PDB file of C-alpha atoms in Angstrom:
ATOM      1  CA  MET A 208      21.608  92.390 119.458  1.00 92.00           C
ATOM      2  CA  TRP A 209      23.528  90.297 116.955  1.00 96.00           C
ATOM      3  CA  ALA A 210      26.046  87.470 116.935  1.00 97.00           C
ATOM      4  CA  LEU A 211      27.911  85.751 114.150  1.00 97.00           C
ATOM      5  CA  HIS A 212      29.127  82.160 113.820  1.00 97.00           C
ATOM      6  CA  ALA A 213      31.292  81.283 110.800  1.00 97.00           C
ATOM      7  CA  ARG A 214      32.721  77.981 109.624  1.00 96.00           C
ATOM      8  CA  TYR A 215      35.707  77.660 107.275  1.00 97.00           C
ATOM      9  CA  ARG A 216      34.803  75.454 104.311  1.00 94.00           C
ATOM     10  CA  GLY A 217      37.996  75.821 102.273  1.00 93.00           C
ATOM     11  CA  ARG A 218      40.723  73.308 101.577  1.00 91.00           C
ATOM     12  CA  ASP A 219      43.710  75.061 103.117  1.00 91.00           C
ATOM     13  CA  THR A 220      45.908  72.440 104.767  1.00 90.00           C
ATOM     14  CA  ARG A 221      46.806  74.889 107.528  1.00 93.00           C
ATOM     15  CA  ARG A 222      43.197  75.690 108.278  1.00 92.00           C
ATOM     16  CA  ALA A 223      43.654  76.073 112.046  1.00 93.00           C
ATOM     17  CA  GLU A 224      46.191  78.864 111.480  1.00 94.00           C
ATOM     18  CA  LEU A 225      44.060  80.534 108.813  1.00 95.00           C
ATOM     19  CA  VAL A 226      40.940  80.420 110.995  1.00 96.00           C
ATOM     20  CA  GLY A 227      42.926  81.864 113.915  1.00 95.00           C
ATOM     21  CA  ARG A 228      44.207  84.733 111.756  1.00 95.00           C
ATOM     22  CA  PHE A 229      40.666  85.527 110.620  1.00 96.00           C
ATOM     23  CA  ALA A 230      39.427  85.510 114.223  1.00 96.00           C
ATOM     24  CA  GLU A 231      42.158  87.972 115.216  1.00 96.00           C
ATOM     25  CA  ALA A 232      41.636  90.247 112.210  1.00 95.00           C
ATOM     26  CA  LEU A 233      37.839  90.364 112.482  1.00 96.00           C
ATOM     27  CA  SER A 234      38.069  91.139 116.205  1.00 95.00           C
ATOM     28  CA  THR A 235      39.766  94.449 115.320  1.00 94.00           C
ATOM     29  CA  LEU A 236      36.730  95.791 113.422  1.00 93.00           C
ATOM     30  CA  ASP A 237      34.686  98.514 115.126  1.00 92.00           C
ATOM     31  CA  GLY A 238      31.651  97.160 116.975  1.00 92.00           C
ATOM     32  CA  VAL A 239      32.854  93.565 116.912  1.00 94.00           C
ATOM     33  CA  GLY A 240      33.510  91.589 120.075  1.00 90.00           C
ATOM     34  CA  GLU A 241      36.457  89.258 120.356  1.00 94.00           C
ATOM     35  CA  PHE A 242      36.053  86.291 118.052  1.00 96.00           C
ATOM     36  CA  GLU A 243      36.263  83.009 119.882  1.00 95.00           C
ATOM     37  CA  LYS A 244      37.821  80.108 117.998  1.00 95.00           C
ATOM     38  CA  LEU A 245      35.853  76.879 118.323  1.00 94.00           C
ATOM     39  CA  GLY A 246      37.773  73.801 117.299  1.00 90.00           C
ATOM     40  CA  VAL A 247      39.622  73.979 114.001  1.00 92.00           C
ATOM     41  CA  GLU A 248      37.072  75.531 111.630  1.00 94.00           C
ATOM     42  CA  ASP A 249      34.605  77.676 113.609  1.00 96.00           C
ATOM     43  CA  ILE A 250      34.689  81.205 115.010  1.00 97.00           C
ATOM     44  CA  ARG A 251      31.987  83.236 116.754  1.00 97.00           C
ATOM     45  CA  ALA A 252      31.468  86.626 118.354  1.00 97.00           C
ATOM     46  CA  ASN A 253      28.840  89.036 119.558  1.00 96.00           C
ATOM     47  CA  ILE A 254      28.376  92.086 117.361  1.00 96.00           C
ATOM     48  CA  ASP A 255      27.318  95.533 118.609  1.00 94.00           C
ATOM     49  CA  SER A 256      25.543  96.933 115.543  1.00 95.00           C
ATOM     50  CA  ALA A 257      23.899  96.004 112.267  1.00 97.00           C
ATOM     51  CA  THR A 258      26.648  97.927 110.456  1.00 96.00           C
ATOM     52  CA  ALA A 259      29.399  95.938 112.167  1.00 96.00           C
ATOM     53  CA  ALA A 260      27.573  92.671 111.439  1.00 97.00           C
ATOM     54  CA  CYS A 261      27.431  93.566 107.732  1.00 97.00           C
ATOM     55  CA  ASP A 262      31.099  94.541 107.687  1.00 95.00           C
ATOM     56  CA  VAL A 263      32.083  91.148 109.130  1.00 97.00           C
ATOM     57  CA  VAL A 264      29.853  89.237 106.722  1.00 97.00           C
ATOM     58  CA  MET A 265      31.217  91.198 103.751  1.00 95.00           C
ATOM     59  CA  ALA A 266      34.810  90.456 104.813  1.00 94.00           C
ATOM     60  CA  LEU A 267      34.035  86.736 105.067  1.00 96.00           C
ATOM     61  CA  LEU A 268      32.134  86.667 101.771  1.00 95.00           C
ATOM     62  CA  ALA A 269      34.967  88.513 100.009  1.00 92.00           C
ATOM     63  CA  ALA A 270      37.484  86.012 101.380  1.00 91.00           C
ATOM     64  CA  GLY A 271      35.379  83.084 100.193  1.00 88.00           C
ATOM     65  CA  ASP A 272      35.312  79.632 101.781  1.00 94.00           C
ATOM     66  CA  TRP A 273      33.142  80.635 104.763  1.00 97.00           C
ATOM     67  CA  ALA A 274      29.628  79.577 105.728  1.00 97.00           C
ATOM     68  CA  ILE A 275      28.006  82.169 107.972  1.00 97.00           C
ATOM     69  CA  GLY A 276      25.246  82.153 110.576  1.00 97.00           C
ATOM     70  CA  ILE A 277      23.814  85.332 112.071  1.00 98.00           C
ATOM     71  CA  GLY A 278      21.801  85.342 115.285  1.00 97.00           C
ATOM     72  CA  VAL A 279      19.492  88.226 116.140  1.00 97.00           C
ATOM     73  CA  VAL A 280      17.813  88.915 119.494  1.00 95.00           C
ATOM     74  CA  PRO A 281      14.986  91.433 118.978  1.00 94.00           C
ATOM     75  CA  GLY A 282      14.319  94.139 121.529  1.00 85.00           C
ATOM     76  CA  ALA A 283      17.576  93.770 123.462  1.00 74.00           C
ATOM     77  CA  ASP A 284      17.952  97.171 125.115  1.00 64.00           C
ATOM     78  CA  THR A 285      21.462  96.614 126.441  1.00 60.00           C
ATOM     79  CA  ASP A 286      24.574  94.859 125.212  1.00 59.00           C
ATOM     80  CA  ASP A 287      25.612  94.215 128.819  1.00 65.00           C
ATOM     81  CA  ASP A 288      23.115  91.414 129.449  1.00 83.00           C
ATOM     82  CA  ALA A 289      25.142  88.191 129.334  1.00 88.00           C
ATOM     83  CA  HIS A 290      21.997  86.074 128.912  1.00 90.00           C
ATOM     84  CA  LEU A 291      20.909  88.007 125.811  1.00 91.00           C
ATOM     85  CA  ARG A 292      24.413  87.848 124.361  1.00 91.00           C
ATOM     86  CA  GLU A 293      24.365  84.075 124.850  1.00 94.00           C
ATOM     87  CA  MET A 294      20.932  83.891 123.176  1.00 94.00           C
ATOM     88  CA  ALA A 295      22.368  85.724 120.141  1.00 95.00           C
ATOM     89  CA  VAL A 296      25.349  83.343 119.979  1.00 95.00           C
ATOM     90  CA  GLU A 297      23.017  80.349 120.258  1.00 95.00           C
ATOM     91  CA  ALA A 298      20.798  81.679 117.448  1.00 96.00           C
ATOM     92  CA  ALA A 299      23.862  82.245 115.224  1.00 96.00           C
ATOM     93  CA  GLY A 300      25.038  78.677 115.818  1.00 94.00           C
ATOM     94  CA  ASP A 301      21.526  77.394 115.116  1.00 94.00           C
ATOM     95  CA  ALA A 302      21.460  79.326 111.830  1.00 95.00           C
ATOM     96  CA  LEU A 303      24.722  77.704 110.742  1.00 92.00           C
ATOM     97  CA  ARG A 304      23.672  74.218 109.800  1.00 83.00           C
ATOM     98  CA  PRO A 305      26.226  71.359 109.861  1.00 81.00           C
ATOM     99  CA  THR A 306      26.015  71.068 106.061  1.00 81.00           C
ATOM    100  CA  ALA A 307      26.329  74.825 105.418  1.00 85.00           C
ATOM    101  CA  ARG A 308      28.132  75.689 102.186  1.00 90.00           C
ATOM    102  CA  SER A 309      30.680  78.434 101.702  1.00 91.00           C
ATOM    103  CA  GLY A 310      29.288  81.751 100.558  1.00 91.00           C
ATOM    104  CA  VAL A 311      25.924  81.080 102.227  1.00 94.00           C
ATOM    105  CA  VAL A 312      24.574  83.310 104.997  1.00 96.00           C
ATOM    106  CA  ARG A 313      21.740  82.000 107.155  1.00 96.00           C
ATOM    107  CA  VAL A 314      19.904  84.022 109.783  1.00 97.00           C
ATOM    108  CA  ARG A 315      18.030  82.952 112.915  1.00 96.00           C
ATOM    109  CA  ILE A 316      15.938  85.440 114.868  1.00 96.00           C
ATOM    110  CA  SER A 317      15.598  84.349 118.479  1.00 94.00           C
ATOM    111  CA  GLY A 318      11.975  83.620 119.384  1.00 90.00           C
ATOM    112  CA  ALA A 319      10.814  83.688 115.754  1.00 92.00           C
ATOM    113  CA  ARG A 320       9.695  80.810 113.546  1.00 92.00           C
ATOM    114  CA  ARG A 321      12.334  79.189 111.367  1.00 88.00           C
ATOM    115  CA  ASP A 322      10.528  80.425 108.249  1.00 89.00           C
ATOM    116  CA  ASP A 323      10.451  84.058 109.454  1.00 93.00           C
ATOM    117  CA  VAL A 324      10.389  86.316 106.393  1.00 96.00           C
ATOM    118  CA  ARG A 325      12.794  88.795 108.009  1.00 96.00           C
ATOM    119  CA  ALA A 326      15.479  86.112 108.277  1.00 96.00           C
ATOM    120  CA  PHE A 327      14.836  85.028 104.690  1.00 96.00           C
ATOM    121  CA  ASN A 328      15.144  88.616 103.424  1.00 97.00           C
ATOM    122  CA  ILE A 329      18.471  89.163 105.192  1.00 98.00           C
ATOM    123  CA  SER A 330      19.845  85.902 103.782  1.00 96.00           C
ATOM    124  CA  ALA A 331      18.613  86.869 100.314  1.00 97.00           C
ATOM    125  CA  ALA A 332      20.334  90.275 100.486  1.00 97.00           C
ATOM    126  CA  PHE A 333      23.621  88.581 101.367  1.00 97.00           C
ATOM    127  CA  ALA A 334      23.136  86.001  98.587  1.00 96.00           C
ATOM    128  CA  LEU A 335      22.960  88.855  96.080  1.00 96.00           C
ATOM    129  CA  LEU A 336      26.020  90.530  97.614  1.00 96.00           C
ATOM    130  CA  SER A 337      27.921  87.240  97.482  1.00 95.00           C
ATOM    131  CA  GLN A 338      27.128  87.023  93.762  1.00 94.00           C
ATOM    132  CA  VAL A 339      28.477  90.549  93.172  1.00 94.00           C
ATOM    133  CA  LEU A 340      31.668  89.831  95.139  1.00 93.00           C
ATOM    134  CA  GLY A 341      32.218  86.474  93.444  1.00 90.00           C
ATOM    135  CA  LYS A 342      32.239  87.985  89.941  1.00 91.00           C
ATOM    136  CA  ARG A 343      35.031  90.493  90.630  1.00 93.00           C
ATOM    137  CA  SER A 344      38.341  90.525  88.833  1.00 93.00           C
ATOM    138  CA  ILE A 345      41.583  91.110  90.725  1.00 94.00           C
ATOM    139  CA  GLU A 346      41.591  94.699  89.445  1.00 95.00           C
ATOM    140  CA  GLY A 347      38.016  95.167  90.654  1.00 94.00           C
ATOM    141  CA  ARG A 348      38.940  93.851  94.093  1.00 93.00           C
ATOM    142  CA  GLU A 349      41.858  96.291  94.276  1.00 94.00           C
ATOM    143  CA  ALA A 350      39.695  99.232  93.243  1.00 96.00           C
ATOM    144  CA  THR A 351      36.795  98.477  95.594  1.00 94.00           C
ATOM    145  CA  SER A 352      39.153  97.753  98.483  1.00 92.00           C
ATOM    146  CA  LEU A 353      40.741 101.183  98.170  1.00 95.00           C
ATOM    147  CA  VAL A 354      37.408 102.998  97.959  1.00 95.00           C
ATOM    148  CA  ARG A 355      36.011 100.940 100.863  1.00 89.00           C
ATOM    149  CA  SER A 356      39.040 101.945 102.954  1.00 88.00           C
ATOM    150  CA  GLY A 357      37.985 105.591 102.653  1.00 91.00           C
ATOM    151  CA  LEU A 358      39.841 106.881  99.589  1.00 95.00           C
ATOM    152  CA  ASN A 359      37.859 108.830  97.012  1.00 95.00           C
ATOM    153  CA  GLN A 360      38.050 107.794  93.345  1.00 94.00           C
ATOM    154  CA  ASN A 361      40.817 110.278  92.533  1.00 95.00           C
ATOM    155  CA  GLU A 362      42.972 109.110  95.450  1.00 96.00           C
ATOM    156  CA  ALA A 363      42.343 105.451  94.631  1.00 96.00           C
ATOM    157  CA  ALA A 364      43.212 106.043  90.966  1.00 96.00           C
ATOM    158  CA  GLU A 365      46.447 107.739  91.982  1.00 96.00           C
ATOM    159  CA  GLU A 366      47.282 104.863  94.343  1.00 95.00           C
ATOM    160  CA  LEU A 367      46.842 102.384  91.477  1.00 96.00           C
ATOM    161  CA  GLY A 368      48.609 104.588  88.923  1.00 96.00           C
ATOM    162  CA  ILE A 369      45.588 104.779  86.617  1.00 96.00           C
ATOM    163  CA  SER A 370      43.355 107.579  85.334  1.00 96.00           C
ATOM    164  CA  LYS A 371      40.171 108.643  87.118  1.00 95.00           C
ATOM    165  CA  GLN A 372      38.197 107.364  84.128  1.00 96.00           C
ATOM    166  CA  ALA A 373      39.882 103.947  84.343  1.00 96.00           C
ATOM    167  CA  MET A 374      39.122 103.848  88.067  1.00 96.00           C
ATOM    168  CA  SER A 375      35.486 104.674  87.414  1.00 96.00           C
ATOM    169  CA  GLN A 376      35.319 101.888  84.817  1.00 96.00           C
ATOM    170  CA  ARG A 377      36.877  99.383  87.239  1.00 96.00           C
ATOM    171  CA  LEU A 378      34.382 100.275  89.943  1.00 97.00           C
ATOM    172  CA  GLN A 379      31.486  99.985  87.517  1.00 96.00           C
ATOM    173  CA  ALA A 380      32.676  96.600  86.228  1.00 96.00           C
ATOM    174  CA  ALA A 381      33.168  95.427  89.826  1.00 96.00           C
ATOM    175  CA  GLY A 382      29.566  96.253  90.736  1.00 95.00           C
ATOM    176  CA  TRP A 383      30.582  98.815  93.348  1.00 96.00           C
ATOM    177  CA  HIS A 384      27.251 100.660  93.281  1.00 95.00           C
ATOM    178  CA  ALA A 385      25.311  97.394  93.576  1.00 95.00           C
ATOM    179  CA  GLU A 386      27.506  96.405  96.515  1.00 95.00           C
ATOM    180  CA  GLN A 387      26.856  99.714  98.270  1.00 95.00           C
ATOM    181  CA  ALA A 388      23.083  99.436  97.746  1.00 97.00           C
ATOM    182  CA  GLY A 389      23.048  95.790  98.860  1.00 96.00           C
ATOM    183  CA  TRP A 390      25.159  96.555 101.920  1.00 96.00           C
ATOM    184  CA  GLN A 391      22.793  99.338 103.004  1.00 97.00           C
ATOM    185  CA  LEU A 392      19.803  97.054 102.440  1.00 98.00           C
ATOM    186  CA  ALA A 393      21.386  94.330 104.596  1.00 98.00           C
ATOM    187  CA  VAL A 394      22.183  96.861 107.363  1.00 98.00           C
ATOM    188  CA  ASN A 395      18.582  98.115 107.321  1.00 98.00           C
ATOM    189  CA  LEU A 396      17.135  94.599 107.410  1.00 97.00           C
ATOM    190  CA  LEU A 397      19.398  93.524 110.282  1.00 97.00           C
ATOM    191  CA  ALA A 398      18.502  96.658 112.250  1.00 96.00           C
ATOM    192  CA  GLN A 399      14.780  96.087 111.674  1.00 96.00           C
ATOM    193  CA  ALA A 400      15.051  92.439 112.745  1.00 96.00           C
ATOM    194  CA  ALA A 401      16.557  93.549 116.064  1.00 95.00           C
ATOM    195  CA  GLN A 402      13.683  95.940 116.832  1.00 92.00           C
ATOM    196  CA  ARG A 403      11.160  94.827 119.425  1.00 78.00           C
ATOM    197  CA  HIS A 404       8.275  95.623 117.080  1.00 60.00           C
ATOM    198  CA  PRO A 405       9.439  95.365 113.452  1.00 47.00           C
ATOM    199  CA  ALA A 406       8.211  98.092 111.113  1.00 47.00           C
TER     200      ALA A 406
END
């Protein structure tokens, strides 16, 4: 079981509105519970799968200006247990330190030591993904967004009015393959951290 707590660290003067829009938008993703807005800068929600947790983190990292805490409760056999869901939310809030910087993802595994290597590995995977996302040009963001939405390279190239070769070059320059590998690694690590007996 997973939960996510995010804090807006940007300088937008209408931060309360922006944070509210993010909460609404993220709540529409598959496997994501309704994001609760806490105060002006914070949002949190329970997440139903490692895949959904990664999708939310990637959206926040791509947007920039967010510090992110992930809480994991190992061995939770059901998402219906309110106590376990609250434990996940508490762990996510604990992971998100008051001084958390934007672009940083911290993980807390309920019942584990603070220096748990699983939590460190998940944070490290997201640090690498954040680096890939942060280096993208506007064209690279357009190209990866289209492919992420489900279009193949030919369809995405047509949508942008460029050749297939140009699309391939944009994806390569944007680090698309590194993003895909890093995303799968993060999903695997989050899933393993939620197992009762990690492999």
